[in-house]
């Protein structure tokens, strides 16, 4: 299973050293075209700009979605109110609605707000993640309520309680949520394809897709391999640094 998981990446690294002709011919050995492909990736595409757009959008979505989802889950789990469970059930049931159903009304909404062809057209819809609310809610189910009540008696505000009492105990959950959110935002393709129309606003997945679907010129598969490898680096790094917390966070959520 490990070999099956790693093989596509190894294949990309090997093919990034070959020319398009060698790749199409099925060559599976290391070539001498890596520096040529690397140079073309930076000179013939808007790699730096699109990489920055992807990083900016993914970071904003990750930070904002975690803040919103954790606070929403905190409210659903900690506060007592009539009808709370019904509202939460309806909220969770909305996960069954496919995103394709929401595309047209969502596009009309961002269009009326004048956000089409801006990063906010991608960021704002990505902030509200029902799954992340559910994920944090599951972790909070095992959180000792007495600790929160004691903090309230001591006069701490709800924000202070959340920041100083709850957040430190859910570090692993936040790390797991950050990985999940960042991966989703970084790899997001369909919605940015719809709302990001100018080349200077496009993200890395759109750049790779555009090169792969190029019908005016021959497709440079060596460059595409370089771009795909570069696109995996942020995901690899964030998982490398947070993998311990990711496993703990997923385990904690499942126990809840």
PDB file of C-alpha atoms in Angstrom, residues 21-166:
ATOM      1  CA  UNK A  21       8.696  13.211 -26.293  1.00  0.00           C
ATOM      2  CA  UNK A  22      10.312  10.853 -23.787  1.00  0.00           C
ATOM      3  CA  UNK A  23       7.343  11.104 -21.429  1.00  0.00           C
ATOM      4  CA  UNK A  24       4.885  10.295 -24.226  1.00  0.00           C
ATOM      5  CA  UNK A  25       7.116   7.402 -25.252  1.00  0.00           C
ATOM      6  CA  UNK A  26       6.758   5.969 -21.753  1.00  0.00           C
ATOM      7  CA  UNK A  27      10.360   6.416 -20.662  1.00  0.00           C
ATOM      8  CA  UNK A  28      10.699   5.523 -16.972  1.00  0.00           C
ATOM      9  CA  UNK A  29      14.333   6.403 -16.341  1.00  0.00           C
ATOM     10  CA  UNK A  30      15.974   9.623 -15.149  1.00  0.00           C
ATOM     11  CA  UNK A  31      16.802  11.982 -18.006  1.00  0.00           C
ATOM     12  CA  UNK A  32      18.804  15.179 -18.421  1.00  0.00           C
ATOM     13  CA  UNK A  33      16.023  17.717 -19.043  1.00  0.00           C
ATOM     14  CA  UNK A  34      15.248  18.693 -15.450  1.00  0.00           C
ATOM     15  CA  UNK A  35      16.917  22.121 -15.564  1.00  0.00           C
ATOM     16  CA  UNK A  36      15.347  22.845 -18.961  1.00  0.00           C
ATOM     17  CA  UNK A  37      11.889  21.977 -17.644  1.00  0.00           C
ATOM     18  CA  UNK A  38      12.539  23.963 -14.457  1.00  0.00           C
ATOM     19  CA  UNK A  39      13.624  27.017 -16.455  1.00  0.00           C
ATOM     20  CA  UNK A  40      10.609  26.781 -18.773  1.00  0.00           C
ATOM     21  CA  UNK A  41       8.242  26.447 -15.817  1.00  0.00           C
ATOM     22  CA  UNK A  42       9.392  29.809 -14.473  1.00  0.00           C
ATOM     23  CA  UNK A  43       9.806  31.646 -17.780  1.00  0.00           C
ATOM     24  CA  UNK A  44       6.873  30.361 -19.841  1.00  0.00           C
ATOM     25  CA  UNK A  45       4.176  30.379 -17.154  1.00  0.00           C
ATOM     26  CA  UNK A  46       2.960  32.667 -14.387  1.00  0.00           C
ATOM     27  CA  UNK A  47       4.161  30.170 -11.784  1.00  0.00           C
ATOM     28  CA  UNK A  48       5.201  32.637  -9.086  1.00  0.00           C
ATOM     29  CA  UNK A  49       2.019  34.699  -9.342  1.00  0.00           C
ATOM     30  CA  UNK A  50      -0.302  31.690  -9.409  1.00  0.00           C
ATOM     31  CA  UNK A  51       1.589  30.005  -6.562  1.00  0.00           C
ATOM     32  CA  UNK A  52       1.222  33.163  -4.464  1.00  0.00           C
ATOM     33  CA  UNK A  53      -2.499  33.378  -5.284  1.00  0.00           C
ATOM     34  CA  UNK A  54      -2.998  29.767  -4.185  1.00  0.00           C
ATOM     35  CA  UNK A  55      -0.985  30.253  -1.004  1.00  0.00           C
ATOM     36  CA  UNK A  56      -2.812  33.453  -0.085  1.00  0.00           C
ATOM     37  CA  UNK A  57      -6.266  31.978  -0.670  1.00  0.00           C
ATOM     38  CA  UNK A  58      -5.474  28.694   1.090  1.00  0.00           C
ATOM     39  CA  UNK A  59      -4.006  30.484   4.114  1.00  0.00           C
ATOM     40  CA  UNK A  60      -6.940  32.884   4.438  1.00  0.00           C
ATOM     41  CA  UNK A  61      -9.493  30.087   4.076  1.00  0.00           C
ATOM     42  CA  UNK A  62      -7.657  27.941   6.631  1.00  0.00           C
ATOM     43  CA  UNK A  63      -7.345  30.638   9.288  1.00  0.00           C
ATOM     44  CA  UNK A  64     -10.851  32.052   8.902  1.00  0.00           C
ATOM     45  CA  UNK A  65     -12.626  28.697   8.557  1.00  0.00           C
ATOM     46  CA  UNK A  66     -10.958  27.344  11.696  1.00  0.00           C
ATOM     47  CA  UNK A  67     -11.937  30.439  13.689  1.00  0.00           C
ATOM     48  CA  UNK A  68     -15.550  30.358  12.487  1.00  0.00           C
ATOM     49  CA  UNK A  69     -15.965  26.579  12.804  1.00  0.00           C
ATOM     50  CA  UNK A  70     -14.418  26.316  16.271  1.00  0.00           C
ATOM     51  CA  UNK A  71     -16.525  29.173  17.646  1.00  0.00           C
ATOM     52  CA  UNK A  72     -19.685  27.735  16.063  1.00  0.00           C
ATOM     53  CA  UNK A  73     -18.949  24.287  17.488  1.00  0.00           C
ATOM     54  CA  UNK A  74     -18.243  25.848  20.883  1.00  0.00           C
ATOM     55  CA  UNK A  75     -21.628  27.539  20.810  1.00  0.00           C
ATOM     56  CA  UNK A  76     -23.468  24.389  19.741  1.00  0.00           C
ATOM     57  CA  UNK A  77     -21.778  22.241  22.376  1.00  0.00           C
ATOM     58  CA  UNK A  78     -21.442  24.531  25.396  1.00  0.00           C
ATOM     59  CA  UNK A  79     -24.499  26.791  25.356  1.00  0.00           C
ATOM     60  CA  UNK A  80     -27.882  25.473  26.390  1.00  0.00           C
ATOM     61  CA  UNK A  81     -30.864  26.724  24.412  1.00  0.00           C
ATOM     62  CA  UNK A  82     -34.217  25.403  23.263  1.00  0.00           C
ATOM     63  CA  UNK A  83     -34.078  23.899  19.778  1.00  0.00           C
ATOM     64  CA  UNK A  84     -30.272  23.836  19.693  1.00  0.00           C
ATOM     65  CA  UNK A  85     -30.131  20.155  18.802  1.00  0.00           C
ATOM     66  CA  UNK A  86     -32.670  20.598  16.004  1.00  0.00           C
ATOM     67  CA  UNK A  87     -30.726  23.489  14.528  1.00  0.00           C
ATOM     68  CA  UNK A  88     -27.494  21.536  14.749  1.00  0.00           C
ATOM     69  CA  UNK A  89     -29.091  18.491  13.079  1.00  0.00           C
ATOM     70  CA  UNK A  90     -30.377  20.614  10.195  1.00  0.00           C
ATOM     71  CA  UNK A  91     -26.989  22.284   9.939  1.00  0.00           C
ATOM     72  CA  UNK A  92     -25.181  18.938   9.723  1.00  0.00           C
ATOM     73  CA  UNK A  93     -27.749  17.595   7.244  1.00  0.00           C
ATOM     74  CA  UNK A  94     -26.743  20.373   4.858  1.00  0.00           C
ATOM     75  CA  UNK A  95     -23.541  18.403   4.202  1.00  0.00           C
ATOM     76  CA  UNK A  96     -25.653  16.131   2.001  1.00  0.00           C
ATOM     77  CA  UNK A  97     -26.294  18.982  -0.450  1.00  0.00           C
ATOM     78  CA  UNK A  98     -23.775  18.689  -3.313  1.00  0.00           C
ATOM     79  CA  UNK A  99     -21.779  21.821  -4.069  1.00  0.00           C
ATOM     80  CA  UNK A 100     -22.874  21.691  -7.716  1.00  0.00           C
ATOM     81  CA  UNK A 101     -26.408  22.546  -6.578  1.00  0.00           C
ATOM     82  CA  UNK A 102     -25.134  25.694  -4.861  1.00  0.00           C
ATOM     83  CA  UNK A 103     -22.900  26.946  -7.653  1.00  0.00           C
ATOM     84  CA  UNK A 104     -25.425  29.078  -9.539  1.00  0.00           C
ATOM     85  CA  UNK A 105     -26.981  30.861  -6.513  1.00  0.00           C
ATOM     86  CA  UNK A 106     -23.527  31.271  -4.990  1.00  0.00           C
ATOM     87  CA  UNK A 107     -22.174  32.783  -8.189  1.00  0.00           C
ATOM     88  CA  UNK A 108     -25.103  35.201  -8.395  1.00  0.00           C
ATOM     89  CA  UNK A 109     -24.442  36.208  -4.804  1.00  0.00           C
ATOM     90  CA  UNK A 110     -20.734  36.954  -5.275  1.00  0.00           C
ATOM     91  CA  UNK A 111     -21.542  38.665  -8.575  1.00  0.00           C
ATOM     92  CA  UNK A 112     -24.013  41.046  -6.914  1.00  0.00           C
ATOM     93  CA  UNK A 113     -21.394  41.787  -4.262  1.00  0.00           C
ATOM     94  CA  UNK A 114     -18.895  42.654  -6.989  1.00  0.00           C
ATOM     95  CA  UNK A 115     -16.461  39.963  -5.898  1.00  0.00           C
ATOM     96  CA  UNK A 116     -16.125  38.024  -9.153  1.00  0.00           C
ATOM     97  CA  UNK A 117     -12.496  37.772 -10.272  1.00  0.00           C
ATOM     98  CA  UNK A 118     -11.210  38.532  -6.775  1.00  0.00           C
ATOM     99  CA  UNK A 119      -9.684  36.254  -4.156  1.00  0.00           C
ATOM    100  CA  UNK A 120     -12.611  36.959  -1.827  1.00  0.00           C
ATOM    101  CA  UNK A 121     -14.937  35.176  -4.247  1.00  0.00           C
ATOM    102  CA  UNK A 122     -13.051  31.996  -3.355  1.00  0.00           C
ATOM    103  CA  UNK A 123     -12.261  32.768   0.281  1.00  0.00           C
ATOM    104  CA  UNK A 124     -15.711  33.734   1.572  1.00  0.00           C
ATOM    105  CA  UNK A 125     -17.568  30.575   0.439  1.00  0.00           C
ATOM    106  CA  UNK A 126     -14.727  28.476   1.828  1.00  0.00           C
ATOM    107  CA  UNK A 127     -14.901  29.979   5.303  1.00  0.00           C
ATOM    108  CA  UNK A 128     -18.077  28.169   6.334  1.00  0.00           C
ATOM    109  CA  UNK A 129     -17.234  24.471   6.487  1.00  0.00           C
ATOM    110  CA  UNK A 130     -19.982  22.308   7.951  1.00  0.00           C
ATOM    111  CA  UNK A 131     -17.565  19.413   8.289  1.00  0.00           C
ATOM    112  CA  UNK A 132     -15.155  21.477  10.400  1.00  0.00           C
ATOM    113  CA  UNK A 133     -18.006  22.506  12.711  1.00  0.00           C
ATOM    114  CA  UNK A 134     -18.903  18.834  13.097  1.00  0.00           C
ATOM    115  CA  UNK A 135     -15.239  17.957  13.628  1.00  0.00           C
ATOM    116  CA  UNK A 136     -14.750  20.517  16.410  1.00  0.00           C
ATOM    117  CA  UNK A 137     -18.118  19.608  17.922  1.00  0.00           C
ATOM    118  CA  UNK A 138     -17.044  15.973  18.225  1.00  0.00           C
ATOM    119  CA  UNK A 139     -13.871  16.976  20.040  1.00  0.00           C
ATOM    120  CA  UNK A 140     -15.737  19.308  22.389  1.00  0.00           C
ATOM    121  CA  UNK A 141     -18.126  16.531  23.429  1.00  0.00           C
ATOM    122  CA  UNK A 142     -15.421  15.123  25.699  1.00  0.00           C
ATOM    123  CA  UNK A 143     -14.349  18.517  27.037  1.00  0.00           C
ATOM    124  CA  UNK A 144     -15.031  18.910  30.800  1.00  0.00           C
ATOM    125  CA  UNK A 145     -17.831  21.441  31.224  1.00  0.00           C
ATOM    126  CA  UNK A 146     -16.854  21.973  34.867  1.00  0.00           C
ATOM    127  CA  UNK A 147     -13.650  23.650  33.716  1.00  0.00           C
ATOM    128  CA  UNK A 148     -15.632  26.189  31.713  1.00  0.00           C
ATOM    129  CA  UNK A 149     -18.075  26.768  34.578  1.00  0.00           C
ATOM    130  CA  UNK A 150     -15.179  27.408  36.951  1.00  0.00           C
ATOM    131  CA  UNK A 151     -13.715  29.964  34.560  1.00  0.00           C
ATOM    132  CA  UNK A 152     -17.096  31.712  34.337  1.00  0.00           C
ATOM    133  CA  UNK A 153     -17.326  31.871  38.125  1.00  0.00           C
ATOM    134  CA  UNK A 154     -13.874  33.479  38.165  1.00  0.00           C
ATOM    135  CA  UNK A 155     -15.257  36.212  35.891  1.00  0.00           C
ATOM    136  CA  UNK A 156     -13.619  35.228  32.617  1.00  0.00           C
ATOM    137  CA  UNK A 157     -15.403  36.288  29.436  1.00  0.00           C
ATOM    138  CA  UNK A 158     -16.476  33.692  26.878  1.00  0.00           C
ATOM    139  CA  UNK A 159     -13.746  34.772  24.464  1.00  0.00           C
ATOM    140  CA  UNK A 160     -11.159  34.537  27.255  1.00  0.00           C
ATOM    141  CA  UNK A 161     -12.456  31.085  28.192  1.00  0.00           C
ATOM    142  CA  UNK A 162     -12.293  29.918  24.607  1.00  0.00           C
ATOM    143  CA  UNK A 163      -8.812  31.359  24.057  1.00  0.00           C
ATOM    144  CA  UNK A 164      -7.197  30.409  27.385  1.00  0.00           C
ATOM    145  CA  UNK A 165      -9.089  27.281  28.448  1.00  0.00           C
ATOM    146  CA  UNK A 166     -10.543  25.522  25.417  1.00  0.00           C
TER     147      UNK A 166
END
